[in-house]
PDB file of C-alpha atoms and ligand atoms in Angstrom:
ATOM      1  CA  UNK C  17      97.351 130.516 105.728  1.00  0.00           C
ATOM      2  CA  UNK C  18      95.407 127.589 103.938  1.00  0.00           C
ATOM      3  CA  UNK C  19      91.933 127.471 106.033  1.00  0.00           C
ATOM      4  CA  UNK C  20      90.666 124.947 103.620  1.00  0.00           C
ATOM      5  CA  UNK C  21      87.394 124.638 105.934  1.00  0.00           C
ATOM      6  CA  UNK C  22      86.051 121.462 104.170  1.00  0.00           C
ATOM      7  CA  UNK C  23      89.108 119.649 104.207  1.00  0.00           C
ATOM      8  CA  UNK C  24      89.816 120.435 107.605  1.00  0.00           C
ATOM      9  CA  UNK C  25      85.972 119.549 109.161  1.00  0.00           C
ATOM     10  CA  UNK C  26      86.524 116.146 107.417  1.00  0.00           C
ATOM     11  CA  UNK C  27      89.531 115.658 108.565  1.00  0.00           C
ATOM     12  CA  UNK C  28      89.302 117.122 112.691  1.00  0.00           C
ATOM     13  CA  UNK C  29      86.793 115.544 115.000  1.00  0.00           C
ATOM     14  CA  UNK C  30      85.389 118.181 116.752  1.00  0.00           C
ATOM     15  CA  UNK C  31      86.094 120.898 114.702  1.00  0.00           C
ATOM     16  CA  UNK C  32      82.072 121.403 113.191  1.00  0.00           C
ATOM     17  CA  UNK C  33      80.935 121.278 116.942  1.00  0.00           C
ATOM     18  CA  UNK C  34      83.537 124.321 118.202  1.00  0.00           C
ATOM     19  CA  UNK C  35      85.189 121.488 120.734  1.00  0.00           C
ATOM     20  CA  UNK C  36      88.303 122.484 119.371  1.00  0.00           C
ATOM     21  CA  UNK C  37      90.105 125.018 116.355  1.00  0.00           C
ATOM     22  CA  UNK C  38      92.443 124.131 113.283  1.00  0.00           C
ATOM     23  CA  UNK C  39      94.808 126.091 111.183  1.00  0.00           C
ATOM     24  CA  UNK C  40      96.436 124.642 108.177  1.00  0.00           C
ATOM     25  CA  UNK C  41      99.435 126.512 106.698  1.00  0.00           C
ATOM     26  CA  UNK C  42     101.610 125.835 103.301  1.00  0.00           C
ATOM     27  CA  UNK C  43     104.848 126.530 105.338  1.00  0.00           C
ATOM     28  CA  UNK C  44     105.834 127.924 108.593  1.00  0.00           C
ATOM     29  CA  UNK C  45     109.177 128.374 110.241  1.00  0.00           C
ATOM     30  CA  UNK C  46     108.317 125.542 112.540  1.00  0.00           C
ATOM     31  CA  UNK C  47     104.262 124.856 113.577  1.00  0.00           C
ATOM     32  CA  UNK C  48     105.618 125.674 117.210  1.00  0.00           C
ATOM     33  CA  UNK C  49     106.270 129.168 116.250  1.00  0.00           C
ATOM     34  CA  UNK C  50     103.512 129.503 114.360  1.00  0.00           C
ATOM     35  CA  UNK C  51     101.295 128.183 117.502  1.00  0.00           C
ATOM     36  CA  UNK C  52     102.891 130.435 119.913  1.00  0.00           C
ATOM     37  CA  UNK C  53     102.546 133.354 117.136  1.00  0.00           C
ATOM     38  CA  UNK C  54      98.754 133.046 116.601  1.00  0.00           C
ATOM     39  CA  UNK C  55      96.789 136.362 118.056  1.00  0.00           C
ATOM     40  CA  UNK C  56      94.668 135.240 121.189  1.00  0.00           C
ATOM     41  CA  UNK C  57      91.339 135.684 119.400  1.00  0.00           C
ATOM     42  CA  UNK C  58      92.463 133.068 116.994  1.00  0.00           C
ATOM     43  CA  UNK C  59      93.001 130.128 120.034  1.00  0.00           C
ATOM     44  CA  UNK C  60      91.120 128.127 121.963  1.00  0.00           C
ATOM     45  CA  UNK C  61      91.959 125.268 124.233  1.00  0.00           C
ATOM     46  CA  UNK C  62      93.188 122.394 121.173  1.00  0.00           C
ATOM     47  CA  UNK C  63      93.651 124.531 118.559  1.00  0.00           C
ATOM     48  CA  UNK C  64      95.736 122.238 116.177  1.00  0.00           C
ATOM     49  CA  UNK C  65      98.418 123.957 113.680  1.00  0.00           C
ATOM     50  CA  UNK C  66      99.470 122.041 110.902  1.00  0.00           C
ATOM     51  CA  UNK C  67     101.322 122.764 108.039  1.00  0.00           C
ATOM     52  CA  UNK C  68     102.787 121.103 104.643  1.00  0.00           C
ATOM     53  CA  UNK C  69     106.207 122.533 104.936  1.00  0.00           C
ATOM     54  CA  UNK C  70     108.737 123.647 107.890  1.00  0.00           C
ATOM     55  CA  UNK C  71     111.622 125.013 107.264  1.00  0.00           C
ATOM     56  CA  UNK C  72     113.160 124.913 110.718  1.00  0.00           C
ATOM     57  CA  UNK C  73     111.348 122.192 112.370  1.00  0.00           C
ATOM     58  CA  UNK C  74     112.897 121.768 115.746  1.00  0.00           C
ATOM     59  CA  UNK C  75     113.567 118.745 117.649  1.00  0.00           C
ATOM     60  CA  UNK C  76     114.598 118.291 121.728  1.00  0.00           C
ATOM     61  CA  UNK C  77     118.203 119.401 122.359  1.00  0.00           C
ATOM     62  CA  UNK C  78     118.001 122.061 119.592  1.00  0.00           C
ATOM     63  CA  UNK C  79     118.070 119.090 117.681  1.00  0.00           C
ATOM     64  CA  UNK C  80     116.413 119.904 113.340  1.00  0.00           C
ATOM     65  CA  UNK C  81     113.522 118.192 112.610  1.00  0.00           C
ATOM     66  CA  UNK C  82     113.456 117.382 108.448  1.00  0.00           C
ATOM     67  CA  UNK C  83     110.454 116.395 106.674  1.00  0.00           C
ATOM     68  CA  UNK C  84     108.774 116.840 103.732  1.00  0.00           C
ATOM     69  CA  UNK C  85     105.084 117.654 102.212  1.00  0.00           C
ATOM     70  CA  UNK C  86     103.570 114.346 102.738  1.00  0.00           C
ATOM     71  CA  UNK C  87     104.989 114.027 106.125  1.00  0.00           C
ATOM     72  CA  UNK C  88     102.733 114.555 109.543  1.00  0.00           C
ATOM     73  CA  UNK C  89     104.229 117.718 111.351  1.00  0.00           C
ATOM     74  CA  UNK C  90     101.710 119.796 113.531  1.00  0.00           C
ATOM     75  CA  UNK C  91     101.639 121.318 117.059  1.00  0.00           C
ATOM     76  CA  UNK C  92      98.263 121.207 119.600  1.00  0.00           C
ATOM     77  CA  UNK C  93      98.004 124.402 121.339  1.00  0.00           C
ATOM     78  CA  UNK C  94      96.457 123.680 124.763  1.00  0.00           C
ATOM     79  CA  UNK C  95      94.881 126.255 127.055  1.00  0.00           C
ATOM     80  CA  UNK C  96      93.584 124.293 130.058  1.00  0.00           C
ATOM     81  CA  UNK C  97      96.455 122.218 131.016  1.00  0.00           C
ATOM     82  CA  UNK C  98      97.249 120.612 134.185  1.00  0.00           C
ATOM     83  CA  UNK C  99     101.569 121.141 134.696  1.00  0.00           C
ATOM     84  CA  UNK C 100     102.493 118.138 135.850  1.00  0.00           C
ATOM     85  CA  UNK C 101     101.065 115.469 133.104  1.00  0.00           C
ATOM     86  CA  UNK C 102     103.356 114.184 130.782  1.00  0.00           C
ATOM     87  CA  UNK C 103     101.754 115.781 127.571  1.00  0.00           C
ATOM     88  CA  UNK C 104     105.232 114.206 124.966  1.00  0.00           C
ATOM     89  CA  UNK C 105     104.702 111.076 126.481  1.00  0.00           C
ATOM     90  CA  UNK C 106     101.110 110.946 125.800  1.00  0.00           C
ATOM     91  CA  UNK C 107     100.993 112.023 122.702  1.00  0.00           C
ATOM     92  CA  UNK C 108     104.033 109.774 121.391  1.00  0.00           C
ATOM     93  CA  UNK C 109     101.549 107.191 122.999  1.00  0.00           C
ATOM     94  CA  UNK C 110      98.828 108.205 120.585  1.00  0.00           C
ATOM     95  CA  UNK C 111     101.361 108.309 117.798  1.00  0.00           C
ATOM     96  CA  UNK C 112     102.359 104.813 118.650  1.00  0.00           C
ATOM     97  CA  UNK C 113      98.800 103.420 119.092  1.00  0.00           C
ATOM     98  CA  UNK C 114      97.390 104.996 115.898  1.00  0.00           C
ATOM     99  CA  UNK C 115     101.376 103.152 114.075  1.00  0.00           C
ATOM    100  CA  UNK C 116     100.223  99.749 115.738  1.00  0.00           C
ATOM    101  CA  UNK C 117      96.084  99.888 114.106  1.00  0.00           C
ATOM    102  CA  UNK C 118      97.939 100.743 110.566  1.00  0.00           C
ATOM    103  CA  UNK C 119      99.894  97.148 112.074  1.00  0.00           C
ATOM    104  CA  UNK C 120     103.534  99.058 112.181  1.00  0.00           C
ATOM    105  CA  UNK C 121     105.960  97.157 113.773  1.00  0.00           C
ATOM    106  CA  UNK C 122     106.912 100.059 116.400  1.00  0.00           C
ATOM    107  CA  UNK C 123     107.899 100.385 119.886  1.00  0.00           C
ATOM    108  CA  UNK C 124     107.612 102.836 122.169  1.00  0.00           C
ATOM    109  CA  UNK C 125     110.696 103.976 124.197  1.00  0.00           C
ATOM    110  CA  UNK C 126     110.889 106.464 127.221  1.00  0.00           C
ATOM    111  CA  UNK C 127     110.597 109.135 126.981  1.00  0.00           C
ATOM    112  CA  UNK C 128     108.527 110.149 123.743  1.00  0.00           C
ATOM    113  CA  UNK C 129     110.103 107.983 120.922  1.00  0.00           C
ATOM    114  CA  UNK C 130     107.918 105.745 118.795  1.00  0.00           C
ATOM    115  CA  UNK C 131     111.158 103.163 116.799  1.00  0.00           C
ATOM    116  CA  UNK C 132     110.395 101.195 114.111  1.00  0.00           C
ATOM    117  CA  UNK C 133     111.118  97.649 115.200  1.00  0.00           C
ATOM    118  CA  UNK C 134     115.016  98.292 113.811  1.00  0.00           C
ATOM    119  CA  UNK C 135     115.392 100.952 116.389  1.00  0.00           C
ATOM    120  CA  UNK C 136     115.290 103.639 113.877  1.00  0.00           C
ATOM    121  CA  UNK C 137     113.151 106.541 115.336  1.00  0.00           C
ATOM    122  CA  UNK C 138     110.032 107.218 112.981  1.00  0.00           C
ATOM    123  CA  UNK C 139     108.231 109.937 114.934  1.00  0.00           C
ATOM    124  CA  UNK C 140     109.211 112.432 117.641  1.00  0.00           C
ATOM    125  CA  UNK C 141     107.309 115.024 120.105  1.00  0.00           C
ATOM    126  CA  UNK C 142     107.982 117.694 121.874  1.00  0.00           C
ATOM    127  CA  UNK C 143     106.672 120.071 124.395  1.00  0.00           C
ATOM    128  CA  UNK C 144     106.756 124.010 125.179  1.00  0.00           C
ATOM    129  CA  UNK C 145     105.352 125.976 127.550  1.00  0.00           C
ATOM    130  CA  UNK C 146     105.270 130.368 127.174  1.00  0.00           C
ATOM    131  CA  UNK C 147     102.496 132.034 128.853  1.00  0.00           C
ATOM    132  CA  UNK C 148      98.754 130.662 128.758  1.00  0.00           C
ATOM    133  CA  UNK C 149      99.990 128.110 126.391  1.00  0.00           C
ATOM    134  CA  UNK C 150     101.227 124.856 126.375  1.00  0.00           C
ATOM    135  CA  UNK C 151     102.021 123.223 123.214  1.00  0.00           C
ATOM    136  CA  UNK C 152     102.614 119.707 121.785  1.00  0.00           C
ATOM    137  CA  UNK C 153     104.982 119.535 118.640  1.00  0.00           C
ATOM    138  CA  UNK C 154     104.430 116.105 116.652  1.00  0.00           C
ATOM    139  CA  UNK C 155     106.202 115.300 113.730  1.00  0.00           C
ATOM    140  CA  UNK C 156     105.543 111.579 111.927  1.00  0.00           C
ATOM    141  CA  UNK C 157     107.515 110.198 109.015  1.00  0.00           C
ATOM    142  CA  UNK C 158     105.652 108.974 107.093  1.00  0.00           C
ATOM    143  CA  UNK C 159     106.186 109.062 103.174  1.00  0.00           C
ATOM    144  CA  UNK C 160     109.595 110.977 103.283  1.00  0.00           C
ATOM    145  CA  UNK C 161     111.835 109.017 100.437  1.00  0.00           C
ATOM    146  CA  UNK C 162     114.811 109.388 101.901  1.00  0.00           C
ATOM    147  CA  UNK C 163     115.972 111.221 105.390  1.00  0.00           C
ATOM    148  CA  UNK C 164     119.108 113.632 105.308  1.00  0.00           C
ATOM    149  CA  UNK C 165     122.350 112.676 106.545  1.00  0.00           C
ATOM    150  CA  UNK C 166     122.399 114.395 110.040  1.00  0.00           C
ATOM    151  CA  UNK C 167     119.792 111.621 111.094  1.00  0.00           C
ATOM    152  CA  UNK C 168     120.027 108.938 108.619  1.00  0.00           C
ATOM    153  CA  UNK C 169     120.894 106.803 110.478  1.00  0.00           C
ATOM    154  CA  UNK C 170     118.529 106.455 113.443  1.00  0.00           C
ATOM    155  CA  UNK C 171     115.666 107.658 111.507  1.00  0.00           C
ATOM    156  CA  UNK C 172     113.231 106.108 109.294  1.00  0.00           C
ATOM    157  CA  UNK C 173     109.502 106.862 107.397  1.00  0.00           C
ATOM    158  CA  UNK C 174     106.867 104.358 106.468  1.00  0.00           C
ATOM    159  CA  UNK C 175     107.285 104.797 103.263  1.00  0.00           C
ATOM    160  CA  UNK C 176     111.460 103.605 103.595  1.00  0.00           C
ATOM    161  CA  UNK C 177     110.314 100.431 105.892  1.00  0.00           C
ATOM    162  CA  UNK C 178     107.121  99.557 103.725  1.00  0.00           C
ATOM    163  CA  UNK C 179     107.679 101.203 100.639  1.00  0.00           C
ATOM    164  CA  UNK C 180     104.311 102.157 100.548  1.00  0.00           C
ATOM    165  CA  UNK C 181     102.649 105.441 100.679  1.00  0.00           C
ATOM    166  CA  UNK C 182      99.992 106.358 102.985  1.00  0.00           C
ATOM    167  CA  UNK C 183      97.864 109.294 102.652  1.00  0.00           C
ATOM    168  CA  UNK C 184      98.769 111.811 104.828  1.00  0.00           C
ATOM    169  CA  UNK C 185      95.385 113.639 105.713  1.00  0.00           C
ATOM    170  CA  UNK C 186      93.715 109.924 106.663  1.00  0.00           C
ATOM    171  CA  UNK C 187      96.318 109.106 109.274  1.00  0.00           C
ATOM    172  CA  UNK C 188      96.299 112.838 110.583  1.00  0.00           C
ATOM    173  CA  UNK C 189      92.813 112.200 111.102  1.00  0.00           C
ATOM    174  CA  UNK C 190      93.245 108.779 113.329  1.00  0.00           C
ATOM    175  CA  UNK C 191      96.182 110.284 114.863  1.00  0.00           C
ATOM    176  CA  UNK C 192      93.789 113.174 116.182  1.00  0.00           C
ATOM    177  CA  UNK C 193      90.886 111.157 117.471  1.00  0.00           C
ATOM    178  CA  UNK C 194      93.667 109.007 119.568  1.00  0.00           C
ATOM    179  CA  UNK C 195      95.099 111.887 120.602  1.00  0.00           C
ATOM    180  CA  UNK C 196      91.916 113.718 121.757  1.00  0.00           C
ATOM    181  CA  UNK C 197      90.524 110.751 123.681  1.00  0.00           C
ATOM    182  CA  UNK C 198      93.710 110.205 125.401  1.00  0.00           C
ATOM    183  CA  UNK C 199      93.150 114.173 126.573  1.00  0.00           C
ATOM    184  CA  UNK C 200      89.929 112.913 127.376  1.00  0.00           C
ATOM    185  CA  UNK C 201      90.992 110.125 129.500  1.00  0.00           C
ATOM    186  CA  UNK C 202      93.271 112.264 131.627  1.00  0.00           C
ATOM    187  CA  UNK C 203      91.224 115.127 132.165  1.00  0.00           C
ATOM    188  CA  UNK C 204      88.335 112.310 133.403  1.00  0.00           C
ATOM    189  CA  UNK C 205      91.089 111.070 135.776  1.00  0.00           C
ATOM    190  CA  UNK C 206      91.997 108.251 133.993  1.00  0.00           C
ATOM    191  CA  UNK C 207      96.186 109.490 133.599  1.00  0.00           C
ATOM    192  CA  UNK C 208      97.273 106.116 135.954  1.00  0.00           C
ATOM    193  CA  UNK C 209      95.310 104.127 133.510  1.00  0.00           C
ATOM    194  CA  UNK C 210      96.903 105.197 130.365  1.00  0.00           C
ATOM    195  CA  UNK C 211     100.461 105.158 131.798  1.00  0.00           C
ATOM    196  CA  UNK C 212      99.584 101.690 133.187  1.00  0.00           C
ATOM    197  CA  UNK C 213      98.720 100.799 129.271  1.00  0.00           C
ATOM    198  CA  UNK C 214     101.837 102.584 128.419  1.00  0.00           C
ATOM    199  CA  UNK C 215     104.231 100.743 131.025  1.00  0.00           C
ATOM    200  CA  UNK C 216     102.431  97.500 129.294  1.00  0.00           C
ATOM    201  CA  UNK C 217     102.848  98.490 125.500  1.00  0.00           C
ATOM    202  CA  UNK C 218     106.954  99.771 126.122  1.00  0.00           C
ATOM    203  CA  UNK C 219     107.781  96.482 127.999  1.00  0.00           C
ATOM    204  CA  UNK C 220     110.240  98.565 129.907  1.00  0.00           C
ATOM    205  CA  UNK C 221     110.429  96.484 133.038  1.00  0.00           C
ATOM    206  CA  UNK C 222     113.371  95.086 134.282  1.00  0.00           C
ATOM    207  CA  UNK C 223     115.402  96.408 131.541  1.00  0.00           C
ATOM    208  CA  UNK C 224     118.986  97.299 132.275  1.00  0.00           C
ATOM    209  CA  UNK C 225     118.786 101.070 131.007  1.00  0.00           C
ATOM    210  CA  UNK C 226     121.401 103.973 130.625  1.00  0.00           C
ATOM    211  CA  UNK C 227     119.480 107.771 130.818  1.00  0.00           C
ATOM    212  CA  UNK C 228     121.623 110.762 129.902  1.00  0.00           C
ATOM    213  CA  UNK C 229     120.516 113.841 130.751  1.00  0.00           C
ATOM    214  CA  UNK C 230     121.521 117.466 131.948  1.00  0.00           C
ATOM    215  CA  UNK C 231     122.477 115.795 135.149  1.00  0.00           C
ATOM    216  CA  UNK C 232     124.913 113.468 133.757  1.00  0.00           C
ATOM    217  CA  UNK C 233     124.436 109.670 133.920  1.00  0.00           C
ATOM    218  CA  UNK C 234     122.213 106.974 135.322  1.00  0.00           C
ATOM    219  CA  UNK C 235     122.304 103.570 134.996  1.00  0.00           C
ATOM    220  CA  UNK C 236     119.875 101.198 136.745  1.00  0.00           C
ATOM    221  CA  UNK C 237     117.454  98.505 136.029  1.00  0.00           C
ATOM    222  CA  UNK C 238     113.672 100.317 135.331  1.00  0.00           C
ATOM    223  CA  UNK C 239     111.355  99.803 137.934  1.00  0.00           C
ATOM    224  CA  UNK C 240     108.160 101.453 135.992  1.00  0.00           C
ATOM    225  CA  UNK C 241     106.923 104.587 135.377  1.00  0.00           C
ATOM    226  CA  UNK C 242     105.838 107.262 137.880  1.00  0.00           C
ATOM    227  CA  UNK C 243     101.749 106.736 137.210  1.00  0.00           C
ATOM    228  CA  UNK C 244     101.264 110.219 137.418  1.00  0.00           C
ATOM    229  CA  UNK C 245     103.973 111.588 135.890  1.00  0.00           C
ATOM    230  CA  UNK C 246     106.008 109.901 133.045  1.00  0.00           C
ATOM    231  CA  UNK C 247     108.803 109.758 135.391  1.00  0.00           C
ATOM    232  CA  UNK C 248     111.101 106.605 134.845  1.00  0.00           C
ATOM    233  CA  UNK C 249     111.634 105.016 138.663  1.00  0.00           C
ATOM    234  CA  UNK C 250     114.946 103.182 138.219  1.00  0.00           C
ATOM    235  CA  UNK C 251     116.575 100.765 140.874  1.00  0.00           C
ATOM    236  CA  UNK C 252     120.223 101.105 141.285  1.00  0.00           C
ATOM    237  CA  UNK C 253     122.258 100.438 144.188  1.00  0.00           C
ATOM    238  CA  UNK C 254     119.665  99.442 146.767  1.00  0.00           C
ATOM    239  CA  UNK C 255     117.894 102.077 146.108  1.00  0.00           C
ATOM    240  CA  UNK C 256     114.994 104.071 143.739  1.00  0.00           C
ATOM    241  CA  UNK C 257     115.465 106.942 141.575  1.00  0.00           C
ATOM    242  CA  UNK C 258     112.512 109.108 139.553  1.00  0.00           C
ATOM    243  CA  UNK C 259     114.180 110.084 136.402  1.00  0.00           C
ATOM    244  CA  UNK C 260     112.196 113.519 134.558  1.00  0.00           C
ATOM    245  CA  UNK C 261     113.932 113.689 131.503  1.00  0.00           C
ATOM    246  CA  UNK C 262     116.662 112.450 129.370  1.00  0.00           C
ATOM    247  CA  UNK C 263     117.753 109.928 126.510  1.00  0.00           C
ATOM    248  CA  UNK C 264     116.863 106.031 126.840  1.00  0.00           C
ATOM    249  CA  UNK C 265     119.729 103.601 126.301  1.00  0.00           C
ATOM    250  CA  UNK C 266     118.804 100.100 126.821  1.00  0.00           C
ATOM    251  CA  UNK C 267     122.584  98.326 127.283  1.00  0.00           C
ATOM    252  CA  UNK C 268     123.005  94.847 127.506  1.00  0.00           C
ATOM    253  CA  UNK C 269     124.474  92.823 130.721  1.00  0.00           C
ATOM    254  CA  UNK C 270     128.112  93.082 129.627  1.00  0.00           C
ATOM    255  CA  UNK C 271     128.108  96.591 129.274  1.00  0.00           C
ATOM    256  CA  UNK C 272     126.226  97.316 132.493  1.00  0.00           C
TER     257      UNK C 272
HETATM  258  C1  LIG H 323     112.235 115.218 118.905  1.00  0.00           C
HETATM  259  O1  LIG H 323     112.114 114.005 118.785  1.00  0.00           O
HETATM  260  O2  LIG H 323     113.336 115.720 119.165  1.00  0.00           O
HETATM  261  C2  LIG H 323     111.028 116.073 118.746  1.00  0.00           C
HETATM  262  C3  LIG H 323     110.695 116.369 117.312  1.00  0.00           C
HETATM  263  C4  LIG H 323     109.444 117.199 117.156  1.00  0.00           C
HETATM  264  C5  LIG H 323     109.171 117.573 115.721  1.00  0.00           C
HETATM  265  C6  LIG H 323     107.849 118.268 115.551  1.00  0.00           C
HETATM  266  S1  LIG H 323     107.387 118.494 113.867  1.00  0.00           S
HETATM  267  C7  LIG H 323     106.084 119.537 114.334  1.00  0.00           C
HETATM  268  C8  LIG H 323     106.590 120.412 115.468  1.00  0.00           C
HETATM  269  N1  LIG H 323     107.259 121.587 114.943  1.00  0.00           N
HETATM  270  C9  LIG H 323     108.553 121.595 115.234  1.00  0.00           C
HETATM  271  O3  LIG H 323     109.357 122.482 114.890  1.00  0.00           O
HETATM  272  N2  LIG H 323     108.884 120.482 115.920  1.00  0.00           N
HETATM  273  C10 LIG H 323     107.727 119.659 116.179  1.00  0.00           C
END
């Protein structure tokens, strides 16, 4: 384990006044793993495990997650969580907010995908809960030169779209401090607020959308989000429908 304490206090808000833990690691199986794995002594509420290298990162679906060295990929263990907020979403929202200050063209799309204006998918979260633990798995591309063939082509880095690199610890550090005071904002109350700004940003609105998930199909025109939850409210046949979980497909009028 690399606990490079310099380069970490530089690079975590928070981390010199105890308000939250890091642990950086040269390679782990996945960062999730490693976050569940860590001995209870070592964790606190936002203890933040990052690492260079993954060799099975893991995406939703059982889905691989690729990257390399100079790409983002940690996992935020939280302690004191509240079930019912929409921890991917909010976190793809800080991804997607801390994409848009670097002036990214990106998007965000329901339910925790940050696109590149193409459509190719440049970051991705996900969510576990075991135990007293919930955590947050983020992964960014960001200077990855080329990505493997499974995902090539709905994926895409920075570095393919700009062709320029960015250093890696600068935007973990600006990804952090958006991600913490979006925490902040929904442990103050402010969760309607920040989906509000979220509804806003996607410009999901009276979309014609497609959602696959477990349950099969859905196709409807989106309504919003639930404020409180994440979950997409979709009119279809007279009626409303509060969709958890599932893959976004925006279809045109022809298809619908
Ligand atoms: C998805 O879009 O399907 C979610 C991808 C999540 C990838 C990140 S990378 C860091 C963390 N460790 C993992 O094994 N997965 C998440």
């Amino acid at each position: 384990m690399l606990e490079n304490e310099n380069r970490l206090a530089e690079l975590v808000p928070g981390l010199k006044s105890g308000a939250c833990r890091a642990y950086w690691f040269d390679t782990v199986s996945s960062t999730m793993d490693a976050a569940f794995n860590l001995e209870e002594e070592l964790v606190i509420d936002r203890t933040l495990v990052i690492s260079d290298v993954q060799t099975t990162g893991r995406g939703r679906y059982s889905r691989r997650w690729f990257s390399t060295c100079e790409d983002i990929i940690f996992s935020l263990i939280l302690t004191e969580y509240d079930f019912r907020v929409p921890y991917s979403m909010l976190s793809a929202y800080a991804v997607y907010i801390t994409l848009i200050k670097h002036k990214a063209p990106v998007m965000l799309k329901w339910i925790n995908d940050v696109l590149w204006e193409n459509g190719k998918k440049i970051s991705g979260v996900i969510t576990e809960e075991r135990k007293t633990r919930t955590v947050i798995g983020i992964g960014v591309n960001l200077n990855s030169e080329e990505i493997p063939p499974p995902v090539r082509n709905g994926a895409t880095s920075w570095y393919i779209e700009t062709g320029k690199r960015i250093i890696k610890e600068d935007f973990l550090s600006l990804l952090i401090i958006e991600l913490f005071s979006i925490l902040d904002r929904v442990k103050n109350g402010e969760i309607e607020q920040v989906l509000h700004e979220w509804e806003t940003e996607a410009a999901l609105l009276g979309k014609r959308v497609r959602i696959i998930n477990d349950s099969g199909e859905f196709k409807g025109i989106a309504a919003g989000i639930n404020k409180k939850t994440g979950a997409l409210i979709l009119n279809r046949d007279g009626g409303q429908l509060e969709i958890y979980e599932g893959s976004l497909i925006a279809v045109s009028d022809d298809e619908y």
